[in-house]
Structure formats: structure tokens, C-alpha cells
């Protein structure tokens, strides 16, 4: 018994996951500090995103609670709260109120700073400033700016230092305090010395301006989520007691029957009961052409009914709609970290202490060798003010936010930042055939009964064996049987023969359906010449047997997608080698490969064979992507460095994949690669700007070549420039739309 308990103790529960909204962060060093604090807790894995102001935390449920996480964050000097329903809207309202409050404070600060700007201009004429703005007046004007407007920097610095870290607030508070208190001593003690009130108040005002501009830019960067949320209809027209009543969408339940009039948005996911129309699904898939809808068709929340009245039954409401799923994926992607961000995180974590050290050395060096305390202080202040880790912290997440939002609008849903980064590095893309290169809507083209059998018997057995399967070939057989009114007898002891077909008991005898090879392995002979003739036409051939009799062959054709040839050519133009791996027979595979322009392919592979081929490619040093749509593609999708699932594919394939292509088109994979490369060009540009800014700015300040006021303005604009550069990704255009 004890041994059994010991064995069970080795199995750990899956960690709980929570996204905590964070408040009080002012720069990337703050995010690094919170992340470090959380990761010190036992079995906690946390990633803090400065741009989204959230901490994504995995923690052992039962041992640690969300309250423990929040307390740890608060002890580090920051605020946190558990996510609640409608919390994002409340946080947006809070941020808007805070922005408006800060705007008022900035206006006051700017008004109080104007005399000092005028003073600096007056001093350029060579006149003595005291005659125009007496020292005592400067002190009185500068004091509210330093301690009221700039009070947040002192509070932020206190919390950071109390938590054992340092952030941008420490730099600003230290730098402006040196300038203010030096000047205050000169005024109050009646000493003869230059005053630097203008440096202190100008730095605070300019940094405040930079924060306001940064907040606006960050709000624009996160607009993708808000745009998706705004698409959700607020009300729906449903049938109640033979009447049509309008109710809030939040009150709808699965099974409710609702109607959608022309021009209205579909309120929830559903299935059409009556009516026909065309629906604009561009918001969901990026597809520009309306999609025809008739009885039995699926409709999705927030898509637009173009014409005709549709009567539908709700199949997914609330968090279970396709749109809600997209919003969750985009939020997860925007909150995740790309591997390239690790360098910036490491630097941000040690940045402030290093800068304080450089400022101290600057002060000592100038005072020791120059003998001028004032000059030493001014240059040290310039070093403190010019340095800012914000640009480093925003370089990656803002680009990820804008890039993932652009992908969602184009029907490319990226699960995390790591997948977005790796997609641009792919040099080999492995593709499945059915449903990927082909339309995934095969149809029965030939029914060839064997001796002593009939088309009716052949279809009856085949459809019975395929009942319940979601494979496109199975659906083709079932649709054909249904169109001919053939009843489906029950089967027993059903078993799938991986990569070959299926086996079951039917009417007391073993029935087989699958590749001619499956029947051959069972000792049943098929007409090989007939099989080869059909395969030469690019058709998939399925054999059916019952007992010791071969009932015949069924041929199914699945034509290429109209865009597959262009997609393969576009991928090759991007330097990506396309390889087709399929479980279909070699002749059919060869025909499809030639039509699509794929030069390398392998056929008659089992699911594990595909995964092994990908492992070999990775071992050879290739960065491999895999795109598929079926359950049998899941092992290969999991083996690839980046996996793409066709949106119309199976749930297993979609869950196993890193990227979901909502358009169910290979051209969307081209979009994913192009978007990844565009996004990481922006990230590299941002990191370059952030690094070069500090690499050049700090030495210039230490050398006495940078006025503290100019340094403050440059620091304030550094973050704005990085976020603005990321926003240029909104201009990215889908390759698929260009093809149209």
C-alpha cells in the first residue's frame, strides 16, 4: 500500500495558471523585479509583461494561492489584483481616468516650467538671470513641481528600494533631487553659485510628457483586443413562446433558436436551421469573400449576415464562441515572451544599479580632476537622466502586441511569442496532402463493386465502417451513402488500423475498409491493375471487404486548393523548402505533388513515420515547420519546431499546433512567415534603437557633452520612438489579400 502511495506521489498535478493585472510599474526594471520576486516562490514560474501590465503565473494549486502571489508583488512595492469578469473594461476605465489626471498634472507642470524655459532663452542673450527671475522666486516655483508633480518618482523609488531593487524612478528622483537641493542650498544660504532649478523642473516635465505619449502609444498597440471585443453583438433576437424577443447576448444558452436579419451580426455561434444567405466572415478568417450559408451550415458570432433571413440554433455561447477563443489566443500571445527578449530582461535587471555606479564615477571623476563641484554634479545628473530602461522593456512586447493583432485580423492566430519568432526562421515546411494542399472536401468519383457484390452492398458496408469518423475521406463516403438513402447497420468491436484503415464486426463477420495494402495483408486479393489506373488519375483508392469477400473499390478525388500552387511558389521564394508527407499511396501523392509544384514528397507514411522524418530534418540542422489538419497529423505537429493547423481541421490538430490558420488555406502559412519576419525586423530595430541610445547617450553625458535638460527630453522620447516604430506594423498587408 505504501509503495502504491509512493508511486502516486511522483505524479504531480498540472500547475494552475493566472494572469494578474499589475499596477505601479514604471519601466522594464520594475517588470524584472516583480518577475524575480514571483519566481523565488516554490514551483512558481512567472513572466511579467511591461507592455500589457500583466503577470502570467503558473503555480502549484493547493500549496500557493493567488493571494500569496499578490502579497509577494505588494511586498516588492507594486500593486496586483485577481482578474475578475469585466476586469479589463474596469482597468481600461481606470487607465483612462489616470491618463486624464496625469494630463492635468502635466499641464500644471508645463505652466510652472515655462518661466524656466523663458529663463534659459533669456540667459542665451548673456543677461544675468537673477534680475529677471529672482532666486527665491525660482525656489518657490520649482518646489511644487519637484515634490507635488514629481512626487510619484519619489514614491516609486521608495517602493523599488524597499523591495530590494531599483528602477527608472530611482534615476529620476536621484538626478532631479541633486539639482534641486544644490540650488535650494545656494538660495537659502545666500551663496554665490549657479542655480539648476530649470534642470530639475524641465526633466520632470519632459519625463511626464514622455510617459503620457508612451501611454497613448501603448493603448494603440493593444487596440487589437479592443477591436475584437467591440465586434461582439450586445443583443440577440430569439424565439420565445412563438414570439421573437430581444435579449442580451450574455443571457443566451446553448440550444436557443435565434434569427439574424440581413445586415445584422450573428450573436453567438450556431447552426442554420432554416434560410439561406451569404455571411461576411472577414473578421473571423480574414476571408474577403462572403460564405454561402444554408440549412446545416455553421455560423459564428460577430460575422455579418449579408442577405436573407437566417434561423439558427445556438451551439456556442459566452466564452465558448470562436470569437472568444480568438480573443483568448491573442491575449495569450500578447502576454507571452519571445526568446529574443531574454537579453533585454537581463540587461534591464541590472541596468539601474550600473547607471547609478556610472553617475557616481562621473561625479567623482569630474570633481577630483576638474575641481569643480557644480560641473561634476551637472554631468552626474545628465548620466542619471539620460539612462532609461523603458525602451529596452518595450522593444519586444509592443511589437509582439501589434504583430499578433495584425495576424488575428488576417486569420492567423499565433499562440505565443516563441512561435511567432520561430516562424520567421523556418527553412523547411512539411505539409500534409489531404485538407492542406487539397481542398479537404473529397468526393466519391468511382464505385467499382467486385464479383458477386453490388454498389448498394459496397456502400452499405463502407458507410457503416466510416460512421462517426471525421476524416475527409470518411465524410465523402458517408455523404455519398446519405445522398443515395443507404441505411447504416451497426458495427461492433470497431478498431482503427493506424495509417491503414479500420476493422469491425458487421453481421457477425469481420469487415475491413482501407488501403488496398490493408486488404492484401489480410490475404484478400484486389484488382491491382484497376487500382493503378485510378491512382494514375490522382485518386485515392479504398478497398472494402466483408468476411472472405472483397466487395470492391471506392475511388475518391480531392482536388488541389486554388491557391496551393501560388502558396508553394511563395514559400519557395521566401527560401523555404516545401516537403509533402502523406499516408496516401505513392501514385496519388506524386500526381498532387507535381500539380502543386512540390519537388520532394513521401507517401504511404504512418503518423509516427511523419514525426520521425521531421526529427531527421531537425537533426540535420533545419528549422522545420509542419502544417496539417487531421488527428493523424498531431504527432508530426508536435515534433516540428513550429506547427500550423488548418482552421477547418480537427480539434486535436488545432490544439497541438502553435499557429492556427483560420482561412484553411496554405497561403495563410505564407502570411504567418511574412508576419513573423516583419515583426522581428521591428523588434531588432527597437532593440538597436534602445541599445544605441544608451551606448551613445551615457558616455556623452559622462563626458560633459549633454545638458541635463536635453538628456531628459531624449530619455522621454526614447520609449515613444520604440512604441511608434512598433505601431508601423499596422501597415503590414496580408499576402493572401494581395493574391486576391
PDB file of C-alpha atoms in Angstrom, residues 319-527:
ATOM      1  CA  UNK A 319     -16.591  32.003 -23.659  1.00  0.00           C
ATOM      2  CA  UNK A 320     -17.285  29.061 -25.983  1.00  0.00           C
ATOM      3  CA  UNK A 321     -17.653  31.043 -29.210  1.00  0.00           C
ATOM      4  CA  UNK A 322     -14.991  31.061 -31.908  1.00  0.00           C
ATOM      5  CA  UNK A 323     -14.523  34.821 -31.401  1.00  0.00           C
ATOM      6  CA  UNK A 324     -13.956  34.367 -27.658  1.00  0.00           C
ATOM      7  CA  UNK A 325     -11.364  31.717 -28.465  1.00  0.00           C
ATOM      8  CA  UNK A 326      -9.581  34.098 -30.825  1.00  0.00           C
ATOM      9  CA  UNK A 327      -9.556  36.823 -28.166  1.00  0.00           C
ATOM     10  CA  UNK A 328      -8.029  34.389 -25.647  1.00  0.00           C
ATOM     11  CA  UNK A 329      -5.333  33.327 -28.122  1.00  0.00           C
ATOM     12  CA  UNK A 330      -4.416  36.912 -28.996  1.00  0.00           C
ATOM     13  CA  UNK A 331      -4.271  37.859 -25.290  1.00  0.00           C
ATOM     14  CA  UNK A 332      -2.017  34.875 -24.557  1.00  0.00           C
ATOM     15  CA  UNK A 333       0.256  35.718 -27.480  1.00  0.00           C
ATOM     16  CA  UNK A 334       0.479  39.381 -26.493  1.00  0.00           C
ATOM     17  CA  UNK A 335       1.290  38.478 -22.894  1.00  0.00           C
ATOM     18  CA  UNK A 336       3.954  35.884 -23.734  1.00  0.00           C
ATOM     19  CA  UNK A 337       7.679  36.481 -24.120  1.00  0.00           C
ATOM     20  CA  UNK A 338       9.809  35.786 -27.150  1.00  0.00           C
ATOM     21  CA  UNK A 339      13.260  34.216 -26.638  1.00  0.00           C
ATOM     22  CA  UNK A 340      14.855  37.366 -28.091  1.00  0.00           C
ATOM     23  CA  UNK A 341      13.524  39.324 -25.092  1.00  0.00           C
ATOM     24  CA  UNK A 342      15.721  37.443 -22.619  1.00  0.00           C
ATOM     25  CA  UNK A 343      18.724  39.646 -23.369  1.00  0.00           C
ATOM     26  CA  UNK A 344      16.700  42.812 -22.758  1.00  0.00           C
ATOM     27  CA  UNK A 345      15.334  41.355 -19.500  1.00  0.00           C
ATOM     28  CA  UNK A 346      18.802  40.501 -18.217  1.00  0.00           C
ATOM     29  CA  UNK A 347      20.089  43.994 -19.023  1.00  0.00           C
ATOM     30  CA  UNK A 348      17.026  45.708 -17.517  1.00  0.00           C
ATOM     31  CA  UNK A 349      17.519  43.768 -14.289  1.00  0.00           C
ATOM     32  CA  UNK A 350      20.991  45.251 -13.676  1.00  0.00           C
ATOM     33  CA  UNK A 351      20.622  48.476 -15.632  1.00  0.00           C
ATOM     34  CA  UNK A 352      19.749  50.937 -12.860  1.00  0.00           C
ATOM     35  CA  UNK A 353      22.489  49.902 -10.395  1.00  0.00           C
ATOM     36  CA  UNK A 354      25.049  50.088 -13.209  1.00  0.00           C
ATOM     37  CA  UNK A 355      23.853  53.566 -14.225  1.00  0.00           C
ATOM     38  CA  UNK A 356      23.989  54.808 -10.624  1.00  0.00           C
ATOM     39  CA  UNK A 357      27.544  53.480 -10.466  1.00  0.00           C
ATOM     40  CA  UNK A 358      28.486  55.284 -13.687  1.00  0.00           C
ATOM     41  CA  UNK A 359      26.928  58.515 -12.370  1.00  0.00           C
ATOM     42  CA  UNK A 360      28.881  58.202  -9.131  1.00  0.00           C
ATOM     43  CA  UNK A 361      32.128  57.632 -11.038  1.00  0.00           C
ATOM     44  CA  UNK A 362      31.291  60.614 -13.273  1.00  0.00           C
ATOM     45  CA  UNK A 363      30.733  62.830 -10.245  1.00  0.00           C
ATOM     46  CA  UNK A 364      33.952  61.677  -8.521  1.00  0.00           C
ATOM     47  CA  UNK A 365      35.995  61.928 -11.727  1.00  0.00           C
ATOM     48  CA  UNK A 366      34.887  65.457 -12.624  1.00  0.00           C
ATOM     49  CA  UNK A 367      35.225  66.736  -9.051  1.00  0.00           C
ATOM     50  CA  UNK A 368      38.564  65.020  -8.457  1.00  0.00           C
ATOM     51  CA  UNK A 369      40.225  66.010 -11.706  1.00  0.00           C
ATOM     52  CA  UNK A 370      38.350  69.219 -12.512  1.00  0.00           C
ATOM     53  CA  UNK A 371      37.956  70.522  -9.006  1.00  0.00           C
ATOM     54  CA  UNK A 372      34.513  71.926  -9.859  1.00  0.00           C
ATOM     55  CA  UNK A 373      31.688  70.519  -7.720  1.00  0.00           C
ATOM     56  CA  UNK A 374      28.972  72.150  -9.825  1.00  0.00           C
ATOM     57  CA  UNK A 375      30.219  70.718 -13.123  1.00  0.00           C
ATOM     58  CA  UNK A 376      30.620  67.284 -11.534  1.00  0.00           C
ATOM     59  CA  UNK A 377      27.058  67.396 -10.231  1.00  0.00           C
ATOM     60  CA  UNK A 378      25.565  68.551 -13.554  1.00  0.00           C
ATOM     61  CA  UNK A 379      27.300  65.778 -15.511  1.00  0.00           C
ATOM     62  CA  UNK A 380      26.278  63.134 -12.960  1.00  0.00           C
ATOM     63  CA  UNK A 381      22.668  64.354 -13.207  1.00  0.00           C
ATOM     64  CA  UNK A 382      22.862  64.110 -17.009  1.00  0.00           C
ATOM     65  CA  UNK A 383      24.028  60.475 -16.725  1.00  0.00           C
ATOM     66  CA  UNK A 384      21.178  59.613 -14.369  1.00  0.00           C
ATOM     67  CA  UNK A 385      18.569  61.302 -16.544  1.00  0.00           C
ATOM     68  CA  UNK A 386      19.690  60.099 -19.991  1.00  0.00           C
ATOM     69  CA  UNK A 387      19.632  56.445 -18.949  1.00  0.00           C
ATOM     70  CA  UNK A 388      16.247  54.743 -19.188  1.00  0.00           C
ATOM     71  CA  UNK A 389      15.457  51.017 -19.347  1.00  0.00           C
ATOM     72  CA  UNK A 390      11.918  51.663 -20.616  1.00  0.00           C
ATOM     73  CA  UNK A 391      12.881  51.490 -24.292  1.00  0.00           C
ATOM     74  CA  UNK A 392      14.532  48.109 -23.697  1.00  0.00           C
ATOM     75  CA  UNK A 393      11.462  46.821 -21.899  1.00  0.00           C
ATOM     76  CA  UNK A 394       9.042  47.982 -24.585  1.00  0.00           C
ATOM     77  CA  UNK A 395      11.093  46.935 -27.623  1.00  0.00           C
ATOM     78  CA  UNK A 396       9.836  43.356 -27.804  1.00  0.00           C
ATOM     79  CA  UNK A 397       6.346  43.262 -26.206  1.00  0.00           C
ATOM     80  CA  UNK A 398       4.936  46.206 -28.147  1.00  0.00           C
ATOM     81  CA  UNK A 399       5.996  44.637 -31.455  1.00  0.00           C
ATOM     82  CA  UNK A 400       4.500  41.297 -30.327  1.00  0.00           C
ATOM     83  CA  UNK A 401       1.244  43.044 -29.392  1.00  0.00           C
ATOM     84  CA  UNK A 402       0.879  44.798 -32.734  1.00  0.00           C
ATOM     85  CA  UNK A 403       2.107  41.805 -34.752  1.00  0.00           C
ATOM     86  CA  UNK A 404      -0.219  39.273 -33.125  1.00  0.00           C
ATOM     87  CA  UNK A 405      -3.130  41.693 -33.555  1.00  0.00           C
ATOM     88  CA  UNK A 406      -2.323  42.102 -37.252  1.00  0.00           C
ATOM     89  CA  UNK A 407      -2.170  38.315 -37.553  1.00  0.00           C
ATOM     90  CA  UNK A 408      -5.581  37.904 -35.945  1.00  0.00           C
ATOM     91  CA  UNK A 409      -7.103  40.349 -38.431  1.00  0.00           C
ATOM     92  CA  UNK A 410      -5.583  38.291 -41.265  1.00  0.00           C
ATOM     93  CA  UNK A 411      -6.886  34.988 -39.889  1.00  0.00           C
ATOM     94  CA  UNK A 412      -3.508  33.881 -38.473  1.00  0.00           C
ATOM     95  CA  UNK A 413      -3.836  33.037 -34.765  1.00  0.00           C
ATOM     96  CA  UNK A 414      -0.483  32.702 -33.015  1.00  0.00           C
ATOM     97  CA  UNK A 415      -0.499  31.026 -29.602  1.00  0.00           C
ATOM     98  CA  UNK A 416       2.669  32.552 -28.193  1.00  0.00           C
ATOM     99  CA  UNK A 417       5.564  34.870 -28.934  1.00  0.00           C
ATOM    100  CA  UNK A 418       8.017  31.982 -29.222  1.00  0.00           C
ATOM    101  CA  UNK A 419       6.058  30.546 -32.156  1.00  0.00           C
ATOM    102  CA  UNK A 420       5.882  33.999 -33.746  1.00  0.00           C
ATOM    103  CA  UNK A 421       9.659  34.324 -33.512  1.00  0.00           C
ATOM    104  CA  UNK A 422      10.483  30.827 -34.762  1.00  0.00           C
ATOM    105  CA  UNK A 423       8.060  31.006 -37.709  1.00  0.00           C
ATOM    106  CA  UNK A 424      10.310  33.540 -39.394  1.00  0.00           C
ATOM    107  CA  UNK A 425      13.314  31.223 -39.120  1.00  0.00           C
ATOM    108  CA  UNK A 426      11.709  28.217 -40.851  1.00  0.00           C
ATOM    109  CA  UNK A 427      13.751  26.885 -43.772  1.00  0.00           C
ATOM    110  CA  UNK A 428      11.733  23.681 -44.310  1.00  0.00           C
ATOM    111  CA  UNK A 429       7.942  23.354 -44.280  1.00  0.00           C
ATOM    112  CA  UNK A 430       6.423  19.872 -44.158  1.00  0.00           C
ATOM    113  CA  UNK A 431       2.854  19.733 -45.467  1.00  0.00           C
ATOM    114  CA  UNK A 432       0.180  17.091 -45.353  1.00  0.00           C
ATOM    115  CA  UNK A 433      -1.742  16.433 -48.551  1.00  0.00           C
ATOM    116  CA  UNK A 434      -5.419  15.974 -47.730  1.00  0.00           C
ATOM    117  CA  UNK A 435      -7.016  19.180 -46.494  1.00  0.00           C
ATOM    118  CA  UNK A 436      -3.772  21.128 -46.750  1.00  0.00           C
ATOM    119  CA  UNK A 437      -2.627  21.136 -50.359  1.00  0.00           C
ATOM    120  CA  UNK A 438      -6.007  19.773 -51.402  1.00  0.00           C
ATOM    121  CA  UNK A 439      -9.403  21.248 -50.585  1.00  0.00           C
ATOM    122  CA  UNK A 440     -10.098  18.695 -47.883  1.00  0.00           C
ATOM    123  CA  UNK A 441     -13.558  18.126 -49.400  1.00  0.00           C
ATOM    124  CA  UNK A 442     -13.072  14.911 -51.340  1.00  0.00           C
ATOM    125  CA  UNK A 443     -15.929  13.339 -53.227  1.00  0.00           C
ATOM    126  CA  UNK A 444     -16.595   9.816 -54.374  1.00  0.00           C
ATOM    127  CA  UNK A 445     -15.864   9.553 -58.112  1.00  0.00           C
ATOM    128  CA  UNK A 446     -15.947   5.790 -58.778  1.00  0.00           C
ATOM    129  CA  UNK A 447     -17.717   2.844 -57.138  1.00  0.00           C
ATOM    130  CA  UNK A 448     -16.408  -0.436 -58.512  1.00  0.00           C
ATOM    131  CA  UNK A 449     -18.138  -3.478 -56.939  1.00  0.00           C
ATOM    132  CA  UNK A 450     -16.318  -6.797 -57.006  1.00  0.00           C
ATOM    133  CA  UNK A 451     -17.637 -10.066 -58.337  1.00  0.00           C
ATOM    134  CA  UNK A 452     -20.845 -11.090 -56.612  1.00  0.00           C
ATOM    135  CA  UNK A 453     -21.272  -7.679 -54.978  1.00  0.00           C
ATOM    136  CA  UNK A 454     -23.337  -4.582 -55.772  1.00  0.00           C
ATOM    137  CA  UNK A 455     -22.870  -0.843 -55.410  1.00  0.00           C
ATOM    138  CA  UNK A 456     -25.551  -0.846 -52.718  1.00  0.00           C
ATOM    139  CA  UNK A 457     -23.802  -3.526 -50.633  1.00  0.00           C
ATOM    140  CA  UNK A 458     -20.372  -1.941 -51.136  1.00  0.00           C
ATOM    141  CA  UNK A 459     -21.586   1.487 -49.980  1.00  0.00           C
ATOM    142  CA  UNK A 460     -23.594  -0.011 -47.088  1.00  0.00           C
ATOM    143  CA  UNK A 461     -20.567  -1.724 -45.570  1.00  0.00           C
ATOM    144  CA  UNK A 462     -18.208   1.164 -46.288  1.00  0.00           C
ATOM    145  CA  UNK A 463     -20.506   3.785 -44.752  1.00  0.00           C
ATOM    146  CA  UNK A 464     -21.156   1.612 -41.685  1.00  0.00           C
ATOM    147  CA  UNK A 465     -17.406   1.347 -41.054  1.00  0.00           C
ATOM    148  CA  UNK A 466     -16.865   5.096 -41.546  1.00  0.00           C
ATOM    149  CA  UNK A 467     -19.788   6.208 -39.344  1.00  0.00           C
ATOM    150  CA  UNK A 468     -18.554   8.623 -36.697  1.00  0.00           C
ATOM    151  CA  UNK A 469     -15.216   9.355 -38.378  1.00  0.00           C
ATOM    152  CA  UNK A 470     -14.214  12.974 -39.026  1.00  0.00           C
ATOM    153  CA  UNK A 471     -11.621  12.178 -41.701  1.00  0.00           C
ATOM    154  CA  UNK A 472     -12.357  13.952 -45.017  1.00  0.00           C
ATOM    155  CA  UNK A 473     -12.314  10.651 -46.940  1.00  0.00           C
ATOM    156  CA  UNK A 474     -14.790   9.147 -44.478  1.00  0.00           C
ATOM    157  CA  UNK A 475     -17.088  12.142 -44.840  1.00  0.00           C
ATOM    158  CA  UNK A 476     -17.022  11.723 -48.617  1.00  0.00           C
ATOM    159  CA  UNK A 477     -18.230   8.125 -48.323  1.00  0.00           C
ATOM    160  CA  UNK A 478     -20.885   8.981 -45.717  1.00  0.00           C
ATOM    161  CA  UNK A 479     -22.186  11.909 -47.786  1.00  0.00           C
ATOM    162  CA  UNK A 480     -22.422   9.676 -50.855  1.00  0.00           C
ATOM    163  CA  UNK A 481     -24.276   6.977 -48.910  1.00  0.00           C
ATOM    164  CA  UNK A 482     -26.669   9.530 -47.417  1.00  0.00           C
ATOM    165  CA  UNK A 483     -27.360  11.037 -50.849  1.00  0.00           C
ATOM    166  CA  UNK A 484     -28.389   7.553 -52.033  1.00  0.00           C
ATOM    167  CA  UNK A 485     -30.534   6.845 -48.970  1.00  0.00           C
ATOM    168  CA  UNK A 486     -28.474   3.874 -47.812  1.00  0.00           C
ATOM    169  CA  UNK A 487     -29.120   2.844 -44.164  1.00  0.00           C
ATOM    170  CA  UNK A 488     -26.146   2.288 -41.864  1.00  0.00           C
ATOM    171  CA  UNK A 489     -26.126  -1.010 -39.950  1.00  0.00           C
ATOM    172  CA  UNK A 490     -24.462  -1.069 -36.511  1.00  0.00           C
ATOM    173  CA  UNK A 491     -20.935  -2.426 -36.110  1.00  0.00           C
ATOM    174  CA  UNK A 492     -19.136  -3.983 -33.153  1.00  0.00           C
ATOM    175  CA  UNK A 493     -15.532  -4.237 -31.956  1.00  0.00           C
ATOM    176  CA  UNK A 494     -14.514  -1.270 -34.058  1.00  0.00           C
ATOM    177  CA  UNK A 495     -10.746  -0.758 -34.279  1.00  0.00           C
ATOM    178  CA  UNK A 496      -8.586   1.640 -36.263  1.00  0.00           C
ATOM    179  CA  UNK A 497      -5.563   0.207 -38.026  1.00  0.00           C
ATOM    180  CA  UNK A 498      -3.152   3.158 -37.786  1.00  0.00           C
ATOM    181  CA  UNK A 499      -2.307   4.564 -41.186  1.00  0.00           C
ATOM    182  CA  UNK A 500      -4.127   1.743 -42.988  1.00  0.00           C
ATOM    183  CA  UNK A 501      -7.880   1.825 -42.331  1.00  0.00           C
ATOM    184  CA  UNK A 502     -10.455   0.323 -39.977  1.00  0.00           C
ATOM    185  CA  UNK A 503     -11.730  -3.109 -38.884  1.00  0.00           C
ATOM    186  CA  UNK A 504     -15.023  -4.097 -37.215  1.00  0.00           C
ATOM    187  CA  UNK A 505     -17.606  -6.853 -36.840  1.00  0.00           C
ATOM    188  CA  UNK A 506     -20.616  -6.433 -39.125  1.00  0.00           C
ATOM    189  CA  UNK A 507     -23.436  -9.001 -39.268  1.00  0.00           C
ATOM    190  CA  UNK A 508     -21.203 -11.475 -37.445  1.00  0.00           C
ATOM    191  CA  UNK A 509     -18.268 -11.258 -39.861  1.00  0.00           C
ATOM    192  CA  UNK A 510     -15.093  -9.150 -39.942  1.00  0.00           C
ATOM    193  CA  UNK A 511     -15.350  -6.137 -42.235  1.00  0.00           C
ATOM    194  CA  UNK A 512     -12.325  -4.199 -43.498  1.00  0.00           C
ATOM    195  CA  UNK A 513     -12.013  -0.757 -45.082  1.00  0.00           C
ATOM    196  CA  UNK A 514      -8.804   0.965 -46.022  1.00  0.00           C
ATOM    197  CA  UNK A 515      -5.914   0.960 -48.433  1.00  0.00           C
ATOM    198  CA  UNK A 516      -5.599  -1.960 -50.882  1.00  0.00           C
ATOM    199  CA  UNK A 517      -2.483  -2.775 -48.875  1.00  0.00           C
ATOM    200  CA  UNK A 518      -4.641  -3.449 -45.780  1.00  0.00           C
ATOM    201  CA  UNK A 519      -6.736  -5.968 -47.674  1.00  0.00           C
ATOM    202  CA  UNK A 520      -3.606  -7.581 -49.091  1.00  0.00           C
ATOM    203  CA  UNK A 521      -2.164  -8.014 -45.598  1.00  0.00           C
ATOM    204  CA  UNK A 522      -5.421  -9.805 -44.663  1.00  0.00           C
ATOM    205  CA  UNK A 523      -4.897 -12.286 -47.541  1.00  0.00           C
ATOM    206  CA  UNK A 524      -7.570 -10.754 -49.760  1.00  0.00           C
ATOM    207  CA  UNK A 525      -6.752 -10.094 -53.420  1.00  0.00           C
ATOM    208  CA  UNK A 526      -7.701  -6.848 -55.156  1.00  0.00           C
ATOM    209  CA  UNK A 527      -7.547  -5.918 -58.828  1.00  0.00           C
TER     210      UNK A 527
END
